[in-house]
Short mmCIF file of C-alpha atoms in Angstrom, two decimals:
data_model
loop_
_atom_site.label_atom_id
_atom_site.label_comp_id
_atom_site.label_asym_id
_atom_site.label_seq_id
_atom_site.Cartn_x
_atom_site.Cartn_y
_atom_site.Cartn_z
CA MET A 1 -0.14 -0.21 0.13
CA ASN A 2 1.25 3.45 -0.99
CA TYR A 3 -0.13 5.19 2.02
CA THR A 4 -0.20 3.48 5.32
CA SER A 5 -2.65 5.60 7.59
CA LEU A 6 -5.41 7.64 7.30
CA SER A 7 -7.07 10.18 9.19
CA ILE A 8 -10.74 11.48 9.04
CA SER A 9 -11.35 15.10 10.48
CA PHE A 10 -15.18 15.91 10.10
CA ARG A 11 -18.12 18.12 10.92
CA ILE A 12 -21.69 16.83 10.91
CA GLY A 13 -25.20 17.79 11.67
CA LEU A 14 -27.76 15.76 13.54
CA ALA A 15 -31.14 16.85 14.49
CA PHE A 16 -34.24 15.26 16.43
CA HIS A 17 -31.84 12.21 17.25
CA ALA A 18 -31.03 9.80 20.41
CA MET A 19 -28.16 8.16 19.04
CA ASN A 20 -26.77 8.04 22.21
CA ASN A 21 -27.85 7.77 25.82
CA GLU A 22 -26.48 6.83 29.15
CA GLY A 23 -29.72 5.44 31.02
CA SER A 24 -32.57 6.30 33.28
CA SER A 25 -30.93 6.18 36.29
CA GLY A 26 -33.79 4.24 38.00
CA THR A 27 -36.55 6.90 36.78
CA ASN A 28 -38.55 7.31 33.76
CA VAL A 29 -36.45 10.00 32.02
CA MET A 30 -34.08 8.66 29.34
CA GLU A 31 -31.01 10.88 29.99
CA PRO A 32 -28.69 11.93 26.99
CA ARG A 33 -24.74 11.37 26.93
CA ARG A 34 -23.08 14.38 27.90
CA ILE A 35 -20.02 16.26 28.22
CA SER A 36 -19.63 18.59 30.92
CA VAL A 37 -16.60 21.15 30.34
CA GLY A 38 -16.31 24.63 32.45
CA GLY A 39 -19.76 24.24 33.78
CA HIS A 40 -21.46 23.67 30.51
CA ASN A 41 -23.32 20.46 29.00
CA TYR A 42 -22.30 19.58 25.56
CA ASP A 43 -24.19 16.94 23.92
CA GLY A 44 -21.77 13.64 23.21
CA ILE A 45 -21.94 10.61 20.75
CA SER A 46 -19.54 8.09 22.39
CA GLY A 47 -16.70 6.59 20.04
CA GLU A 48 -17.83 3.39 21.23
CA MET A 49 -21.10 4.07 19.64
CA VAL A 50 -19.71 5.02 16.57
CA ARG A 51 -17.11 2.23 16.44
CA ARG A 52 -19.70 -0.35 17.05
CA HIS A 53 -22.00 0.85 13.46
CA VAL A 54 -18.61 0.98 11.58
CA LEU A 55 -17.98 -2.28 12.59
CA GLU A 56 -21.42 -3.53 11.85
CA ASN A 57 -20.85 -2.37 8.22
CA PHE A 58 -17.44 -4.00 7.93
CA VAL A 59 -19.01 -7.41 8.92
CA ARG A 60 -21.75 -6.65 6.02
CA ILE A 61 -18.85 -6.05 3.27
CA ALA A 62 -16.82 -8.71 4.26
CA LYS A 63 -19.49 -11.26 3.92
CA SER A 64 -20.43 -9.56 0.71
CA LYS A 65 -16.75 -10.12 -0.46
CA LYS A 66 -16.30 -13.55 1.03
CA LEU A 67 -13.90 -12.55 3.75
CA PRO A 68 -13.09 -14.95 6.35
CA LEU A 69 -15.18 -14.23 9.48
CA SER A 70 -15.66 -16.53 12.75
CA LEU A 71 -19.08 -17.08 14.36
CA ALA A 72 -18.43 -14.73 17.26
CA GLY A 73 -16.60 -12.23 15.01
CA GLU A 74 -19.63 -11.85 12.78
CA GLY A 75 -21.77 -11.29 15.82
CA LEU A 76 -19.36 -8.62 17.12
CA HIS A 77 -19.28 -10.57 20.57
CA SER A 78 -16.73 -9.05 23.40
CA ASP A 79 -14.91 -12.14 23.68
CA ARG A 80 -14.93 -13.06 19.80
CA ALA A 81 -11.09 -14.45 20.31
CA LYS A 82 -11.69 -16.48 23.07
CA ASP A 83 -12.81 -19.95 21.27
CA LEU A 84 -10.18 -19.31 18.60
CA VAL A 85 -7.35 -19.14 21.04
CA LYS A 86 -8.53 -22.22 23.10
CA GLU A 87 -9.00 -24.12 20.14
CA TRP A 88 -5.60 -23.27 18.97
CA ILE A 89 -4.09 -24.31 22.18
CA ALA A 90 -5.82 -27.84 22.11
CA GLN A 91 -4.60 -28.50 18.62
CA ASN A 92 -1.03 -26.92 19.19
CA SER A 93 0.93 -30.30 20.08
CA GLU A 94 4.02 -27.98 20.96
CA ILE A 95 2.10 -26.96 24.41
CA GLN A 96 2.47 -30.32 26.46
CA PRO A 97 0.44 -30.73 29.70
CA ILE A 98 1.93 -29.04 32.79
CA GLU A 99 0.79 -30.20 36.71
CA ASP A 100 -1.46 -27.27 38.03
CA LYS A 101 -0.22 -26.36 41.46
CA GLY A 102 -3.03 -24.10 42.10
CA ASP A 103 -2.35 -20.68 43.46
CA GLY A 104 0.43 -20.58 45.97
CA GLU A 105 1.23 -24.10 45.91
CA LYS A 106 4.56 -25.58 45.51
CA ASP A 107 4.44 -29.15 45.38
CA GLY A 108 0.94 -29.50 43.98
CA GLY A 109 -0.46 -31.94 46.66
CA GLY A 110 -2.43 -34.90 46.23
CA THR A 111 -2.22 -38.15 44.65
CA GLN A 112 -0.46 -38.64 41.38
CA GLU A 113 -3.82 -39.54 39.75
CA GLU A 114 -4.92 -36.04 41.12
CA LYS A 115 -2.37 -34.43 39.98
CA LYS A 116 -2.83 -35.66 36.19
CA LYS A 117 -6.62 -34.84 36.49
CA LYS A 118 -5.25 -31.03 37.30
CA ALA A 119 -3.08 -30.80 34.34
CA ILE A 120 -3.45 -27.67 32.04
CA LEU A 121 -2.10 -26.35 28.57
CA LYS A 122 -0.34 -22.93 29.24
CA MET A 123 0.31 -20.67 26.65
CA GLU A 124 2.91 -18.48 26.81
CA PRO A 125 4.80 -15.49 25.05
CA ARG A 126 6.73 -17.75 22.91
CA HIS A 127 3.59 -19.03 21.35
CA PHE A 128 1.90 -15.99 20.64
CA ALA A 129 3.33 -14.83 16.99
CA VAL A 130 2.15 -18.31 15.80
CA ALA A 131 -1.46 -17.97 17.61
CA SER A 132 -1.71 -14.77 16.05
CA ARG A 133 -0.97 -15.34 12.61
CA LYS A 134 -3.93 -18.09 12.90
CA LEU A 135 -6.43 -15.95 14.08
CA LEU A 136 -5.56 -13.40 11.82
CA GLU A 137 -6.48 -15.82 9.22
CA CYS A 138 -9.32 -16.93 9.93
CA CYS A 139 -11.30 -13.74 10.96
CA ALA A 140 -11.30 -10.52 9.32
CA ILE A 141 -13.12 -8.63 12.40
CA VAL A 142 -10.52 -10.23 14.83
CA ASP A 143 -7.94 -8.56 12.60
CA VAL A 144 -9.59 -5.18 12.07
CA GLY A 145 -11.46 -4.82 15.47
CA GLY A 146 -8.64 -6.23 17.98
CA PHE A 147 -9.53 -8.45 20.94
CA LEU A 148 -8.35 -9.36 24.21
CA ALA A 149 -8.69 -13.05 25.25
CA ALA A 150 -8.12 -13.88 28.55
CA ILE A 151 -8.38 -17.19 29.46
CA SER A 152 -8.41 -18.68 33.17
CA LYS A 153 -7.33 -22.21 33.80
CA GLU A 154 -10.87 -22.98 34.93
CA GLU A 155 -11.88 -23.10 31.28
CA LYS A 156 -11.73 -26.63 29.74
CA VAL A 157 -10.43 -28.02 26.01
CA GLN A 158 -10.35 -31.69 25.08
CA ARG A 159 -7.12 -33.22 23.63
CA ASP A 160 -7.23 -36.82 22.66
CA GLY A 161 -10.27 -37.14 24.44
CA LYS A 162 -9.18 -35.71 27.68
CA ASP A 163 -10.05 -32.51 29.31
CA TYR A 164 -7.75 -30.37 30.05
CA GLY A 165 -7.83 -27.07 31.88
CA VAL A 166 -6.47 -23.94 29.66
CA GLU A 167 -4.69 -20.99 30.52
CA GLY A 168 -2.86 -17.82 28.62
CA THR A 169 -3.59 -14.28 27.55
CA LEU A 170 -3.56 -13.21 24.28
CA LYS A 171 -4.15 -9.55 22.88
CA ARG A 172 -4.58 -7.24 19.74
CA ASP A 173 -5.08 -3.21 19.54
CA SER A 174 -7.80 -2.23 16.93
CA VAL A 175 -6.17 -1.15 13.61
CA PHE A 176 -8.49 2.21 13.94
CA ASP A 177 -9.39 4.84 16.48
CA VAL A 178 -12.73 6.79 17.00
CA GLY A 179 -12.88 9.94 19.03
CA TRP A 180 -16.37 11.12 20.89
CA LEU A 181 -18.80 13.07 18.22
CA ILE A 182 -19.12 16.43 20.44
CA SER A 183 -21.70 19.36 19.94
CA GLU A 184 -19.80 22.63 18.85
CA THR A 185 -22.26 24.62 21.44
CA PRO A 186 -23.77 23.57 24.33
CA ALA A 187 -26.50 20.86 24.36
CA ILE A 188 -29.89 21.78 22.69
CA VAL A 189 -31.69 18.99 24.46
CA GLU A 190 -35.78 18.65 24.21
CA PHE A 191 -37.71 15.94 26.67
CA SER A 192 -41.13 14.50 25.21
CA GLN A 193 -43.23 12.27 27.32
CA HIS A 194 -44.46 8.83 25.66
CA ALA A 195 -46.63 5.92 27.10
CA ALA A 196 -46.20 2.49 26.11
CA TYR A 197 -49.46 0.68 26.17
CA ARG A 198 -50.54 -2.83 27.18
CA PRO A 199 -53.29 -5.27 26.25
CA ASP A 200 -54.85 -5.09 29.98
CA GLY A 201 -55.54 -1.44 29.34
CA GLN A 202 -52.71 -0.19 31.58
CA HIS A 203 -49.73 1.85 30.37
CA ASN A 204 -46.49 3.22 31.37
CA LEU A 205 -45.13 6.64 31.24
CA PHE A 206 -41.52 7.50 29.81
CA THR A 207 -39.75 10.47 28.94
CA GLN A 208 -37.37 10.64 25.74
CA ASN A 209 -34.80 13.08 24.66
CA MET A 210 -34.26 14.49 21.48
CA ARG A 211 -30.90 16.26 20.31
CA ALA A 212 -29.50 18.60 17.51
CA ALA A 213 -25.98 19.99 16.77
CA VAL A 214 -23.30 19.91 14.67
CA TYR A 215 -20.70 17.57 15.99
CA GLY A 216 -16.90 17.36 15.41
CA GLY A 217 -15.46 13.96 14.99
CA VAL A 218 -12.01 12.33 14.55
CA ALA A 219 -10.80 9.15 13.48
CA ARG A 220 -7.79 7.23 12.84
CA LEU A 221 -7.09 4.21 10.33
CA ASP A 222 -3.79 2.41 10.62
CA LEU A 223 -4.09 0.42 7.54
CA GLY A 224 -0.30 -0.57 7.41
CA ARG A 225 -1.54 -2.94 10.62
CA ILE A 226 -4.07 -4.95 8.96
CA GLY A 227 -2.97 -8.61 8.64
CA TYR A 228 0.38 -7.64 10.22
CA ASN A 229 1.17 -10.08 13.09
CA ASP A 230 1.94 -7.54 15.97
CA TRP A 231 3.86 -10.55 17.61
CA ALA A 232 6.16 -11.46 14.92
CA TRP A 233 9.04 -10.02 16.60
CA LEU A 234 9.18 -12.85 19.28
CA ALA A 235 9.57 -15.55 16.38
CA PRO A 236 11.88 -13.45 13.79
CA ASP A 237 13.15 -16.75 12.26
CA ARG A 238 9.63 -17.07 10.73
CA ASN A 239 8.54 -15.26 7.54
CA ASP A 240 4.84 -16.13 7.12
CA LEU A 241 3.41 -14.59 10.22
CA HIS A 242 1.71 -11.88 8.38
CA LEU A 243 -1.31 -12.15 6.03
CA ASP A 244 -0.08 -11.52 1.98
CA ASP A 245 -0.56 -8.53 0.34
CA GLU A 246 -3.90 -9.34 -1.47
CA GLN A 247 -5.39 -10.25 1.82
CA ARG A 248 -4.42 -6.85 3.47
CA ARG A 249 -5.71 -4.66 0.65
CA GLN A 250 -9.16 -6.53 0.83
CA ARG A 251 -9.29 -5.98 4.31
CA ALA A 252 -8.27 -2.35 3.91
CA ALA A 253 -10.88 -1.45 1.35
CA ALA A 254 -13.65 -3.02 3.34
CA LEU A 255 -12.51 -0.79 6.17
CA LEU A 256 -12.48 2.01 4.05
CA ASP A 257 -15.72 1.07 2.56
CA ALA A 258 -16.89 0.75 5.83
CA TRP A 259 -16.23 4.38 7.08
CA GLU A 260 -17.51 5.66 3.84
CA GLN A 261 -21.06 4.07 4.66
CA TRP A 262 -21.06 5.50 8.20
CA LEU A 263 -20.57 9.36 7.02
CA LEU A 264 -22.96 9.20 4.18
CA SER A 265 -25.50 7.16 6.45
CA PRO A 266 -24.65 7.83 10.32
CA ALA A 267 -25.92 4.94 12.26
CA GLY A 268 -26.82 4.95 16.31
CA ALA A 269 -28.86 3.73 18.97
CA LYS A 270 -32.63 4.23 19.08
CA GLN A 271 -33.30 4.94 15.34
CA ALA A 272 -36.32 2.87 14.58
CA GLY A 273 -38.97 5.70 15.27
CA TRP A 274 -36.08 8.25 16.20
CA LEU A 275 -34.19 8.37 12.84
CA GLN A 276 -31.87 11.42 12.64
CA HIS A 277 -32.14 14.26 10.31
CA THR A 278 -28.47 14.64 8.58
CA GLY A 279 -27.43 18.21 7.66
CA GLN A 280 -24.01 19.75 7.46
CA LEU A 281 -21.01 17.62 6.07
CA GLU A 282 -17.72 18.73 5.71
CA GLY A 283 -14.09 17.64 6.73
CA ILE A 284 -10.65 16.41 5.42
CA LEU A 285 -8.94 12.74 4.98
CA VAL A 286 -5.07 12.83 5.50
CA LEU A 287 -2.91 10.16 3.95
CA SER A 288 0.78 9.15 5.56
CA ASN A 289 3.26 7.34 4.76
CA PHE A 290 5.19 8.75 7.55
CA GLY A 291 3.48 7.36 10.83
CA PRO A 292 0.41 7.84 11.96
CA ALA A 293 -1.86 10.31 9.84
CA PRO A 294 -2.11 13.69 11.54
CA PHE A 295 -5.74 15.38 12.27
CA ARG A 296 -7.06 18.39 13.63
CA SER A 297 -10.35 18.65 15.76
CA PRO A 298 -13.30 20.63 14.23
CA ILE A 299 -13.55 21.57 17.81
CA GLU A 300 -11.72 23.85 19.91
CA VAL A 301 -11.38 23.70 23.82
CA GLU A 302 -10.90 27.28 25.86
CA LEU A 303 -8.58 26.66 28.73
CA ARG A 304 -9.02 30.38 29.93
CA TYR A 305 -10.06 32.20 32.72
CA ASP A 306 -11.53 35.41 33.58
CA ALA A 307 -9.75 37.64 36.47
CA GLU A 308 -11.47 35.97 39.10
CA GLY A 309 -10.35 32.68 38.11
CA SER A 310 -13.75 31.23 37.06
CA PRO A 311 -14.09 29.60 33.77
CA LEU A 312 -15.23 31.35 30.75
CA ALA A 313 -18.77 31.05 29.20
CA GLU A 314 -17.43 29.68 26.03
CA ARG A 315 -15.31 26.70 26.77
CA ILE A 316 -15.87 24.91 23.90
CA LYS A 317 -16.33 26.28 20.40
CA PRO A 318 -15.81 25.45 16.58
CA ASN A 319 -12.31 25.49 14.86
CA PRO A 320 -12.61 26.83 11.45
CA ARG A 321 -8.73 26.37 10.81
CA TYR A 322 -8.60 22.77 11.13
CA ARG A 323 -8.95 21.59 7.70
CA ALA A 324 -6.22 24.53 6.37
CA GLU A 325 -4.13 23.38 9.07
CA LEU A 326 -3.85 19.93 7.50
CA ALA A 327 -4.02 20.94 3.94
CA THR A 328 -1.03 23.22 4.74
CA LEU A 329 0.78 20.31 6.34
CA ALA A 330 0.32 18.05 3.53
CA GLU A 331 1.48 20.99 0.95
CA ALA A 332 4.71 21.60 3.27
CA LYS A 333 5.66 17.87 3.23
CA PRO A 334 4.03 16.37 -0.13
CA GLY A 335 6.24 13.43 0.21
CA ARG A 336 4.90 12.45 3.44
CA TYR A 337 1.20 13.39 3.20
CA ARG A 338 -1.53 13.83 1.30
CA ALA A 339 -4.95 16.18 2.17
CA LEU A 340 -8.05 15.60 0.56
CA GLU A 341 -11.22 18.28 1.60
CA PHE A 342 -14.82 17.14 0.99
CA ASP A 343 -18.18 19.28 1.54
CA GLY A 344 -21.41 17.46 1.49
CA LEU A 345 -22.27 13.95 0.43
CA PRO A 346 -20.81 13.71 -3.53
CA GLY A 347 -17.62 15.46 -2.10
CA LEU A 348 -17.29 12.61 0.85
CA ALA A 349 -17.60 10.10 -2.12
CA ARG A 350 -15.05 11.46 -4.35
CA ALA A 351 -12.38 12.13 -1.39
CA PHE A 352 -12.81 8.29 -0.50
CA ASP A 353 -12.61 7.44 -4.17
CA GLN A 354 -9.13 9.35 -4.45
CA ALA A 355 -7.95 7.94 -1.07
CA ARG A 356 -8.55 4.25 -2.49
CA ALA A 357 -6.45 5.04 -5.44
CA ALA A 358 -3.65 7.05 -3.72
CA ILE A 359 -3.22 3.93 -1.19
CA GLY A 360 -3.17 1.55 -3.94
CA LEU A 361 -6.62 -0.40 -3.34
#
């Protein structure tokens, strides 16, 4: 790939929505997510919410392109790699049963037969590189979305018809990061009361919020890490620990498609009857072959105080310079960076097409 990292800095208008809430706090009032800065509440949509729906797009695209997906990966299960790691440990003859001495025990205790029953298969750091290669190969979500598989010895696997405890931890960081969407101005939140009717004639009252704002967002995609085995340094004598170039390109293309789809049609919570009205859309993509792609927030945080030491009224405000700063950087270092600005939906689609061509997808 010609560029190994891509960042997205953007502003998006969302109105009449309830895309992210914190819960009801034991009442019938659904409270929106908020960010408190300088005594003011700003509307927020968490990066986890955005990330979840980008990954949902990725799953659909991966299935359509017949990219490999495990069952837990397709379902975006939080422990999506645990069963894969357990299976790999069970099938790897290099990992031989050892006696489980228990917590704090030195001699294991019990008869020889009891010790055999307590035998465990333990993954150690020297196994990480080969195990990671297997997981990258069998599931694109494990590769792109990352995972943490922490397996305690109470978990069981079978080998040669016998049950063994299994122990080990394996981790992979996600190849993309997402910031919160933060409103440029203090939150505008309206509450309306609704009733949930039941066949017996009773009904429950509940209060739902509805918000409107222009939000600033940032994301960074480390495309060069897709299909790349983070633990390869533990087995430098192996040359087949990473996926091949074509597999990596396919997954990188799917991730760009997933992000483009989300920006063209944002998804979040409570949309069945509260689908957001989308409005303003602008931003900039920055491509980098010099480490992680730089980004700038479309919002600016004020850290100034008045003469009495009290926070100023406006603590968060729009940052009108965010695109110009990144474009100027790309012009100053054309061998390292490329900037692609966009306005509106057609501009976004064109910018992503230009990014795919520049990356070599």
